[in-house]
Short mmCIF file of C-alpha atoms in Angstrom, two decimals:
data_model
loop_
_atom_site.label_atom_id
_atom_site.label_comp_id
_atom_site.label_asym_id
_atom_site.label_seq_id
_atom_site.Cartn_x
_atom_site.Cartn_y
_atom_site.Cartn_z
CA MET A 266 62.75 32.04 -62.62
CA HIS A 267 61.39 30.63 -59.11
CA PRO A 268 57.40 30.03 -59.05
CA ALA A 269 55.70 32.43 -57.08
CA PRO A 270 54.76 31.48 -53.77
CA VAL A 271 51.25 30.21 -53.07
CA HIS A 272 49.56 31.26 -49.96
CA LEU A 273 46.33 29.65 -48.88
CA VAL A 274 44.01 31.58 -45.85
CA TRP A 275 41.69 28.83 -44.27
CA PHE A 276 39.01 31.05 -42.81
CA ARG A 277 36.95 29.91 -40.02
CA ASN A 278 34.84 32.12 -37.42
CA ASP A 279 36.44 35.34 -38.99
CA LEU A 280 34.50 36.11 -42.13
CA ARG A 281 35.69 39.08 -42.90
CA VAL A 282 38.57 41.15 -45.12
CA THR A 283 39.24 43.95 -42.50
CA ASP A 284 41.31 43.45 -39.88
CA ASN A 285 41.71 39.49 -40.30
CA LYS A 286 45.19 38.60 -39.31
CA ALA A 287 45.73 35.42 -41.25
CA LEU A 288 44.08 37.31 -44.38
CA PHE A 289 46.26 40.42 -44.02
CA TYR A 290 49.37 38.40 -43.40
CA ALA A 291 48.89 36.11 -46.34
CA CYS A 292 48.45 38.93 -48.72
CA GLN A 293 52.08 40.73 -47.49
CA ASP A 294 54.24 39.33 -50.10
CA LYS A 295 52.75 41.07 -53.43
CA GLN A 296 54.27 38.06 -55.55
CA ALA A 297 52.32 35.06 -53.81
CA LEU A 298 49.33 33.91 -55.30
CA VAL A 299 46.45 34.04 -52.46
CA HIS A 300 43.64 31.34 -51.93
CA ALA A 301 41.30 31.36 -49.66
CA ILE A 302 38.97 28.42 -48.21
CA PHE A 303 36.38 27.18 -45.96
CA THR A 304 35.59 23.84 -44.59
CA ILE A 305 31.78 22.94 -43.91
CA THR A 306 31.70 20.14 -41.54
CA PRO A 307 27.92 19.09 -41.45
CA GLU A 308 28.07 15.83 -39.32
CA GLN A 309 30.68 17.84 -36.85
CA TRP A 310 28.03 21.02 -36.60
CA LYS A 311 25.00 18.29 -35.83
CA ALA A 312 27.52 16.93 -32.91
CA HIS A 313 27.56 20.37 -31.89
CA ASN A 314 23.92 21.31 -32.11
CA MET A 315 24.71 24.14 -34.50
CA ALA A 316 21.30 26.16 -34.60
CA LEU A 317 20.11 25.85 -38.29
CA SER A 318 19.76 29.88 -38.00
CA HIS A 319 23.47 29.71 -37.09
CA GLN A 320 23.90 27.83 -40.57
CA ALA A 321 22.14 29.84 -42.67
CA PHE A 322 24.27 32.93 -41.22
CA ILE A 323 27.27 31.01 -41.90
CA HIS A 324 26.22 30.21 -45.51
CA ASP A 325 25.13 33.80 -46.29
CA ALA A 326 27.78 35.54 -44.75
CA LEU A 327 30.45 33.34 -47.20
CA LEU A 328 28.65 34.53 -49.91
CA ASN A 329 29.41 37.91 -48.76
CA LEU A 330 32.97 37.25 -47.89
CA SER A 331 33.25 35.76 -51.69
CA ILE A 332 32.22 38.90 -53.06
CA SER A 333 34.19 41.04 -50.82
CA LEU A 334 37.56 38.53 -51.94
CA ALA A 335 36.41 38.59 -55.54
CA LYS A 336 37.36 42.36 -55.20
CA LEU A 337 40.94 41.27 -54.26
CA ASN A 338 41.34 38.99 -56.79
CA ILE A 339 41.36 36.17 -54.89
CA ALA A 340 39.03 33.16 -55.21
CA LEU A 341 37.06 31.35 -52.06
CA THR A 342 36.83 27.62 -51.79
CA VAL A 343 34.41 25.88 -50.23
CA ILE A 344 35.30 22.41 -49.15
CA ILE A 345 32.68 19.92 -47.39
CA SER A 346 33.71 17.29 -45.36
CA ASP A 347 31.66 15.39 -42.65
CA THR A 348 33.89 16.12 -39.37
CA TYR A 349 36.73 18.06 -38.53
CA SER A 350 39.44 15.16 -38.60
CA ASP A 351 38.08 15.06 -42.62
CA ALA A 352 38.70 18.79 -42.95
CA ALA A 353 42.20 18.38 -41.50
CA ILE A 354 42.72 15.45 -44.62
CA SER A 355 40.82 17.91 -47.26
CA VAL A 356 43.08 20.78 -45.97
CA ALA A 357 46.13 19.17 -46.58
CA GLN A 358 44.96 17.34 -49.79
CA TYR A 359 44.30 20.89 -51.17
CA CYS A 360 47.83 22.39 -50.02
CA GLN A 361 49.37 19.43 -52.03
CA GLN A 362 46.96 19.70 -55.17
CA HIS A 363 47.57 23.48 -55.49
CA GLN A 364 51.18 23.37 -54.31
CA VAL A 365 50.87 25.56 -51.22
CA THR A 366 54.03 26.86 -49.92
CA ALA A 367 52.52 28.90 -46.79
CA LEU A 368 49.13 28.33 -44.95
CA PHE A 369 47.62 30.96 -42.80
CA PHE A 370 44.64 30.66 -40.27
CA ASN A 371 43.41 32.32 -36.81
CA HIS A 372 42.86 30.18 -33.77
CA GLN A 373 39.85 28.91 -32.66
CA TYR A 374 39.89 27.58 -29.10
CA GLU A 375 37.35 24.91 -28.62
CA LEU A 376 38.71 21.36 -27.80
CA ASN A 377 37.49 19.73 -31.15
CA GLU A 378 38.78 22.87 -33.12
CA GLN A 379 42.41 22.36 -31.43
CA ARG A 380 42.61 18.76 -32.35
CA ARG A 381 41.28 19.47 -35.91
CA ASP A 382 44.24 22.00 -36.29
CA LYS A 383 46.84 19.85 -34.58
CA LYS A 384 45.86 17.02 -37.36
CA VAL A 385 46.60 19.56 -40.34
CA MET A 386 49.69 20.61 -38.72
CA ALA A 387 50.87 16.76 -38.30
CA LEU A 388 50.05 15.96 -41.85
CA LEU A 389 51.72 19.28 -43.02
CA GLU A 390 54.80 18.60 -40.91
CA ASN A 391 58.18 19.98 -42.76
CA LYS A 392 55.99 20.00 -46.10
CA ILE A 393 54.81 23.97 -45.85
CA THR A 394 55.04 26.88 -43.71
CA ILE A 395 52.26 27.22 -41.21
CA TYR A 396 51.53 30.77 -39.53
CA SER A 397 48.72 30.72 -36.65
CA TYR A 398 47.47 33.74 -35.26
CA HIS A 399 45.46 34.84 -32.45
CA ASP A 400 42.53 36.98 -34.21
CA HIS A 401 39.15 36.32 -32.22
CA VAL A 402 40.58 37.82 -28.85
CA PHE A 403 42.34 40.83 -27.63
CA ILE A 404 45.00 38.39 -26.01
CA PRO A 405 46.30 35.15 -26.68
CA PRO A 406 44.72 32.71 -23.92
CA GLY A 407 47.38 31.62 -21.40
CA ASN A 408 48.79 35.39 -20.97
CA VAL A 409 46.16 36.63 -18.54
CA VAL A 410 47.57 34.64 -15.62
CA THR A 411 48.31 34.81 -12.00
CA GLN A 412 51.42 35.33 -10.25
CA GLN A 413 51.79 31.46 -10.37
CA GLY A 414 50.84 31.20 -13.75
CA GLU A 415 47.45 29.77 -13.19
CA MET A 416 44.71 30.72 -15.00
CA TYR A 417 42.27 33.13 -13.06
CA LYS A 418 39.29 31.75 -11.59
CA VAL A 419 37.73 34.69 -11.04
CA PHE A 420 36.13 37.44 -13.18
CA THR A 421 37.45 40.94 -11.36
CA PRO A 422 40.90 39.75 -11.01
CA PHE A 423 41.05 38.53 -14.53
CA LYS A 424 40.10 41.70 -15.63
CA ASN A 425 42.30 43.85 -13.57
CA ALA A 426 45.21 41.98 -14.93
CA PHE A 427 43.79 41.84 -18.75
CA LEU A 428 43.54 45.59 -18.68
CA ARG A 429 46.94 46.20 -17.69
CA LEU A 430 48.11 43.87 -20.30
CA PHE A 431 45.61 45.12 -22.88
CA PHE A 432 46.52 48.65 -22.37
CA SER A 433 50.55 48.23 -22.87
CA GLN A 434 49.89 46.74 -26.02
CA ASP A 435 49.23 47.83 -29.91
CA ASN A 436 45.37 47.54 -30.69
CA ALA A 437 44.84 48.89 -33.91
CA SER A 438 42.80 47.21 -36.28
CA LEU A 439 44.70 45.93 -39.79
CA PRO A 440 43.35 47.61 -42.88
CA ILE A 441 41.81 45.48 -45.76
CA PRO A 442 44.45 44.15 -48.37
CA GLU A 443 45.61 45.70 -51.27
CA ILE A 444 44.03 44.50 -54.55
CA ARG A 445 46.25 41.21 -55.76
CA ALA A 446 47.70 43.20 -58.97
CA ASN A 447 49.26 39.68 -59.98
CA GLN A 448 46.07 37.63 -59.79
CA LYS A 449 43.17 37.22 -62.28
CA ALA A 450 39.79 38.47 -61.71
CA VAL A 451 37.22 36.20 -60.20
CA LEU A 452 33.94 35.37 -59.84
CA PRO A 453 31.85 35.54 -56.53
CA LEU A 454 30.52 32.47 -55.05
CA LYS A 455 26.86 31.21 -55.93
CA ALA A 456 24.11 29.84 -53.28
CA PRO A 457 23.56 27.17 -52.30
CA LEU A 458 27.39 26.44 -51.02
CA PHE A 459 25.77 23.79 -49.17
CA SER A 460 22.38 22.20 -48.31
CA ILE A 461 20.39 24.96 -45.50
CA GLU A 462 16.93 23.83 -43.98
CA THR A 463 16.00 27.50 -43.17
CA SER A 464 17.00 31.12 -44.04
CA ALA A 465 19.01 33.30 -41.83
CA THR A 466 16.82 35.66 -40.09
CA ALA A 467 15.82 38.89 -41.29
CA SER A 468 16.76 40.99 -38.07
CA PHE A 469 20.64 40.15 -38.70
CA ILE A 470 22.04 40.90 -42.15
CA PRO A 471 25.41 38.70 -42.33
CA THR A 472 27.44 41.61 -44.07
CA GLU A 473 30.63 43.13 -42.92
CA GLU A 474 29.06 46.67 -43.87
CA ASP A 475 26.16 45.50 -41.44
CA ALA A 476 28.20 44.82 -38.56
CA LEU A 477 30.37 47.75 -38.72
CA LYS A 478 27.25 50.32 -39.32
CA ARG A 479 25.64 48.51 -36.12
CA LEU A 480 28.74 48.76 -34.16
CA LYS A 481 28.64 52.51 -35.39
CA LYS A 482 24.81 52.95 -34.56
CA PHE A 483 25.35 51.53 -31.08
CA CYS A 484 28.13 53.50 -30.06
CA TYR A 485 26.87 56.95 -31.09
CA GLU A 486 23.16 56.31 -30.33
CA SER A 487 23.00 53.84 -27.35
CA ILE A 488 26.19 53.55 -25.41
CA PRO A 489 25.41 56.73 -23.67
CA HIS A 490 22.21 54.84 -22.37
CA TYR A 491 23.49 51.38 -22.06
CA ALA A 492 24.22 50.69 -18.61
CA LYS A 493 20.39 51.71 -17.79
CA TRP A 494 18.90 50.26 -21.10
CA ARG A 495 20.84 46.91 -21.18
CA ASP A 496 18.61 45.23 -18.69
CA ILE A 497 15.05 46.18 -20.10
CA PRO A 498 14.20 43.53 -23.00
CA ALA A 499 11.44 45.87 -24.18
CA VAL A 500 13.76 48.48 -25.32
CA ASP A 501 16.35 48.18 -28.20
CA GLY A 502 19.54 49.00 -25.93
CA THR A 503 22.01 45.99 -26.20
CA SER A 504 24.38 45.88 -29.12
CA GLN A 505 22.76 43.17 -30.69
CA LEU A 506 26.31 42.38 -32.64
CA SER A 507 26.94 38.66 -31.20
CA PRO A 508 26.12 37.14 -34.12
CA HIS A 509 28.49 39.29 -36.18
CA LEU A 510 31.18 38.57 -33.52
CA ALA A 511 30.29 34.60 -33.24
CA VAL A 512 31.03 34.33 -37.44
CA GLY A 513 33.74 37.08 -37.25
CA LEU A 514 31.96 39.34 -39.30
CA LEU A 515 33.31 41.62 -36.98
CA SER A 516 36.63 41.58 -34.70
CA VAL A 517 37.06 42.67 -31.21
CA ARG A 518 39.53 45.31 -32.02
CA GLN A 519 36.96 47.00 -34.18
CA CYS A 520 34.60 47.10 -31.33
CA PHE A 521 36.96 48.36 -28.86
CA ASN A 522 38.22 50.93 -31.66
CA ARG A 523 35.03 52.09 -32.55
CA LEU A 524 34.08 52.68 -28.93
CA TYR A 525 37.40 54.60 -27.93
CA GLN A 526 36.86 56.93 -30.96
CA THR A 527 33.23 57.54 -29.48
CA GLU A 528 34.28 58.44 -25.90
CA PRO A 529 38.35 58.33 -25.89
CA ASP A 530 38.11 59.01 -22.06
CA PHE A 531 35.54 56.02 -21.30
CA MET A 532 38.24 54.13 -19.04
CA GLU A 533 37.94 56.80 -16.50
CA ASN A 534 34.61 56.56 -15.58
CA ASN A 535 33.79 52.72 -14.89
CA THR A 536 29.51 53.46 -14.28
CA SER A 537 29.59 54.66 -17.83
CA GLY A 538 27.66 53.08 -20.49
CA ALA A 539 30.76 52.51 -22.75
CA PHE A 540 33.07 50.81 -19.67
CA THR A 541 29.83 48.65 -19.07
CA TRP A 542 29.80 47.53 -22.86
CA PHE A 543 33.85 47.25 -22.61
CA ASN A 544 33.28 45.09 -19.67
CA GLU A 545 30.74 42.54 -21.46
CA LEU A 546 33.60 42.20 -24.11
CA ILE A 547 36.13 41.27 -21.25
CA TRP A 548 33.51 38.68 -19.82
CA ARG A 549 33.40 37.20 -23.46
CA GLU A 550 37.41 37.13 -23.43
CA PHE A 551 37.30 35.53 -20.02
CA TYR A 552 35.33 32.48 -21.64
CA GLN A 553 37.51 32.24 -24.29
CA HIS A 554 40.50 31.90 -22.24
CA LEU A 555 38.69 29.58 -19.37
CA ILE A 556 38.15 26.58 -22.51
CA VAL A 557 41.73 26.76 -23.23
CA ALA A 558 42.75 26.50 -19.54
CA ASN A 559 40.26 23.81 -18.84
CA PRO A 560 39.50 21.95 -21.76
CA ASN A 561 37.12 20.03 -19.40
CA LEU A 562 34.82 22.56 -19.93
CA CYS A 563 34.38 21.75 -23.70
CA LYS A 564 33.31 18.02 -22.25
CA HIS A 565 30.45 19.60 -21.00
CA ILE A 566 32.08 18.88 -17.34
CA ALA A 567 31.17 21.52 -14.60
CA PHE A 568 33.83 23.92 -13.82
CA GLN A 569 33.02 22.93 -9.96
CA ILE A 570 33.83 19.65 -9.46
CA TRP A 571 31.38 18.89 -6.10
CA THR A 572 28.52 20.35 -8.69
CA GLU A 573 28.50 16.73 -10.57
CA LYS A 574 26.85 15.17 -7.54
CA ILE A 575 23.64 17.28 -7.77
CA SER A 576 20.48 14.95 -8.25
CA TRP A 577 18.90 16.71 -11.10
CA LEU A 578 15.03 15.60 -11.18
CA ASN A 579 15.11 16.08 -15.05
CA ASP A 580 11.46 15.79 -15.84
CA ASN A 581 10.70 15.84 -19.48
CA ASP A 582 7.56 17.35 -19.61
CA ASN A 583 9.10 20.55 -17.79
CA PHE A 584 11.84 20.59 -20.02
CA LYS A 585 9.51 20.56 -22.86
CA ALA A 586 7.44 23.42 -21.58
CA TRP A 587 10.05 25.38 -20.97
CA THR A 588 11.65 25.21 -24.44
CA GLN A 589 8.17 26.00 -25.75
CA GLY A 590 7.64 29.21 -23.53
CA LEU A 591 4.90 27.09 -21.77
CA THR A 592 6.14 27.24 -18.05
CA GLY A 593 3.36 29.58 -16.61
CA PHE A 594 6.02 32.41 -15.74
CA PRO A 595 5.30 35.31 -18.34
CA ILE A 596 8.88 36.54 -18.54
CA ILE A 597 10.49 33.23 -19.20
CA ASP A 598 7.88 32.10 -21.42
CA ALA A 599 8.31 35.44 -23.51
CA ALA A 600 12.34 34.96 -23.51
CA MET A 601 11.70 31.11 -24.52
CA ARG A 602 9.89 32.21 -27.77
CA GLN A 603 11.70 34.94 -28.65
CA LEU A 604 14.58 32.88 -29.08
CA ASN A 605 12.45 29.97 -31.11
CA GLN A 606 11.13 32.77 -33.17
CA THR A 607 14.47 34.99 -33.72
CA GLY A 608 17.12 32.79 -32.36
CA TRP A 609 18.44 35.30 -30.27
CA MET A 610 17.50 35.92 -26.51
CA HIS A 611 18.34 39.38 -24.76
CA ASN A 612 21.21 38.77 -22.24
CA ARG A 613 19.52 39.47 -19.10
CA LEU A 614 16.91 36.89 -20.06
CA ARG A 615 19.29 34.17 -21.06
CA MET A 616 20.25 34.35 -17.24
CA LEU A 617 16.73 34.14 -15.77
CA THR A 618 15.89 31.27 -18.24
CA ALA A 619 18.78 29.33 -17.16
CA SER A 620 18.33 30.11 -13.57
CA PHE A 621 14.69 29.28 -13.87
CA LEU A 622 15.53 25.50 -15.80
CA VAL A 623 18.14 24.63 -12.98
CA LYS A 624 17.15 26.10 -9.86
CA ASP A 625 13.11 26.06 -10.32
CA LEU A 626 13.12 23.05 -11.82
CA LEU A 627 16.18 21.30 -11.06
CA ILE A 628 17.16 20.23 -14.47
CA ASP A 629 20.77 19.86 -15.33
CA TRP A 630 22.26 23.00 -17.20
CA ARG A 631 23.53 20.85 -19.97
CA TRP A 632 20.08 20.36 -21.18
CA GLY A 633 19.88 24.07 -21.59
CA GLU A 634 22.83 24.58 -22.55
CA ARG A 635 22.71 22.30 -25.49
CA TYR A 636 18.78 23.85 -26.49
CA PHE A 637 20.12 27.16 -26.47
CA MET A 638 23.23 26.20 -28.64
CA SER A 639 20.37 24.45 -31.01
CA GLN A 640 18.48 27.57 -31.47
CA LEU A 641 20.97 30.42 -31.14
CA ILE A 642 22.12 32.37 -34.66
CA ASP A 643 24.91 33.95 -32.03
CA GLY A 644 25.84 30.31 -30.67
CA ASP A 645 29.52 30.89 -29.23
CA PHE A 646 30.76 27.46 -27.42
CA ALA A 647 32.53 29.63 -24.79
CA ALA A 648 29.93 32.46 -23.79
CA ASN A 649 26.83 29.91 -23.94
CA ASN A 650 28.87 27.41 -21.95
CA GLY A 651 29.86 30.37 -19.24
CA GLY A 652 26.53 31.86 -19.03
CA TRP A 653 24.98 28.65 -18.44
CA GLN A 654 27.39 27.61 -15.49
CA TRP A 655 26.95 30.90 -14.40
CA ALA A 656 23.84 30.90 -13.87
CA ALA A 657 23.62 27.36 -12.34
CA SER A 658 26.07 27.96 -9.79
CA THR A 659 28.48 25.35 -11.36
CA GLY A 660 31.03 27.37 -12.98
CA THR A 661 33.76 30.39 -11.89
CA ASP A 662 32.10 33.57 -10.51
CA ALA A 663 28.93 31.72 -10.43
CA VAL A 664 26.01 32.86 -8.73
CA PRO A 665 25.99 31.35 -5.04
CA TYR A 666 23.75 28.67 -5.20
CA PHE A 667 21.46 29.83 -2.65
CA ARG A 668 20.86 33.32 -4.74
CA ILE A 669 18.24 31.93 -6.93
CA PHE A 670 16.21 34.41 -8.84
CA ASN A 671 12.44 34.74 -8.66
CA PRO A 672 11.00 34.70 -11.85
CA THR A 673 8.14 37.00 -11.27
CA THR A 674 9.91 39.54 -9.39
CA GLN A 675 12.39 39.46 -12.19
CA GLY A 676 9.66 40.18 -14.63
CA ARG A 677 8.65 42.90 -12.63
CA LYS A 678 11.96 44.47 -12.09
CA PHE A 679 12.76 44.49 -15.99
CA ASP A 680 9.70 44.44 -17.87
CA ALA A 681 7.47 46.47 -15.10
CA ASP A 682 4.67 47.71 -17.50
CA GLY A 683 4.90 44.21 -19.44
CA GLU A 684 5.64 45.40 -22.69
CA PHE A 685 8.18 42.87 -23.63
CA ILE A 686 5.61 39.63 -22.20
CA ARG A 687 2.72 41.27 -24.45
CA HIS A 688 4.90 41.14 -27.89
CA TRP A 689 5.60 37.90 -27.39
CA LEU A 690 2.65 36.02 -25.29
CA PRO A 691 -0.15 37.77 -27.61
CA GLU A 692 -2.63 35.47 -25.25
CA LEU A 693 -1.92 37.80 -22.16
CA ALA A 694 -2.83 41.23 -24.69
CA ASP A 695 -5.74 42.01 -22.26
CA VAL A 696 -4.04 41.46 -18.92
CA PRO A 697 -3.70 45.08 -16.85
CA ILE A 698 -0.37 46.13 -16.25
CA ARG A 699 -0.80 45.27 -12.54
CA TYR A 700 -1.64 41.56 -13.20
CA ILE A 701 0.82 40.72 -16.12
CA HIS A 702 3.16 39.04 -14.10
CA THR A 703 0.29 36.84 -12.63
CA PRO A 704 -2.39 36.69 -15.09
CA HIS A 705 -3.78 33.92 -13.29
CA GLU A 706 -4.71 36.00 -10.35
CA TRP A 707 -6.53 38.52 -12.86
CA ALA A 708 -8.31 35.75 -14.59
CA ALA A 709 -9.71 34.60 -11.28
CA LYS A 710 -10.71 37.90 -10.08
CA THR A 711 -12.55 38.87 -12.83
CA ASP A 712 -13.79 35.64 -14.25
CA ASN A 713 -12.19 35.72 -17.48
CA ASN A 714 -10.76 32.91 -19.58
CA ILE A 715 -7.05 33.07 -20.87
CA ASP A 716 -5.48 30.38 -22.72
CA TYR A 717 -2.30 30.96 -20.93
CA PRO A 718 -0.84 27.66 -18.67
CA PHE A 719 -0.82 27.69 -14.87
CA PRO A 720 2.78 27.79 -13.52
CA ILE A 721 4.26 24.76 -13.73
CA VAL A 722 6.38 24.90 -10.13
CA ASP A 723 5.55 26.65 -6.92
CA HIS A 724 8.69 28.76 -6.94
CA ALA A 725 9.11 29.41 -3.51
CA LYS A 726 8.78 25.78 -2.72
CA ALA A 727 11.47 24.49 -5.60
CA ARG A 728 13.74 27.46 -4.14
CA ILE A 729 13.91 25.32 -1.02
CA ARG A 730 14.19 22.16 -2.95
CA ALA A 731 17.16 23.69 -5.31
CA ILE A 732 18.91 24.93 -2.04
CA GLU A 733 18.69 21.34 -0.31
CA ALA A 734 19.75 19.51 -3.61
CA TYR A 735 22.96 21.50 -3.70
CA GLU A 736 23.43 21.43 -0.13
CA GLN A 737 23.85 17.45 -0.46
CA ALA A 738 25.78 17.37 -3.00
CA LYS A 739 28.35 19.90 -1.23
CA LYS A 740 28.69 17.27 1.60
#
């Protein structure tokens, strides 16, 4: 009798049992004994500025994953090793100790993660079989390319090429694997799995069930209005699925399939809410492909190299005022306080706060990129870096550097009656709608005292200063 093969599934940002390629294929052999592991890397997480809320979200998602796996008779083991390099050694040791015959995992695309995986492959070479899958994206990076075989530098041509490939492939979601009839019952993990300094925020529930429920509700209730609502921060008009996608409680295929089920002909109307949301998923894809084609992005180097010559002011006091939501620009401050208190920020506001930091305060975009990562419950390197470089005019498809958002007019446009501002800046509760975006004007006219800072910068002057700084760098 041959001993049964031992298959090991290495979970990372794919903390679900449904539509998970690595798990599904590891379970295909009915005779195999299937194990599962997750590696916690506290020092690496610190180096990557991972938000405490994001760590807590992973912690709770792992507890829930262990319950789902236990229902399949699969035990989840959590291994703590400081860095990715240590994690690679731990995985190889686990394989040796448990006579693993095949390792299964889904790709991650950031540079350090890829180096970790190469190290694991080198350590296990000729010892066991390794199967890896592209599960975090619709199409494997490196496949959506120009006729010269290069990665697109602009989103729209990328999107057109992506759509041609996307609709010619099978985009079905995979089912939950069957219960392992040959494995004994196991118990789910108990908290704490590792030390966490905060608990996950109540607004996001770290379970597959909640992710799927939220997706369904969004597709049926919000999608019809999405194109109009998505820019209004006071309205609950976006999917708010980014935390679930970041840790993989949900797959992009599940998003597409639910969307397609709700609106089967959405591709025929490119102004519809469904098409607009699918377009956002393609932006996510674009940034994932980009970090593979340009590993320098993972080293925080600008995509437009000439922008490395910009002379930043990098004023510490201004940076601190921005992080605390005390800039004197209500829409910016409300957005930053939303981020600090919930670990999430509305997408339109991510653009405005980033533009304000970089263009109005002339502070290096990397300072903001790092700060966002340190706060975001949905921290995803590719999307965060892509968004920051877009706003800073240093990336692909960047806003031209001479187009600079005016925080006051943007506030009036997207939070006209100040509902969002009043929610996050209670000190402005009494300011009438007409002055909610310029509260000091009202205070001066009516002799009212408000406990709110004056604007830390004159936008008109800051705009000219930013344009000059970029023009100097371009020369």
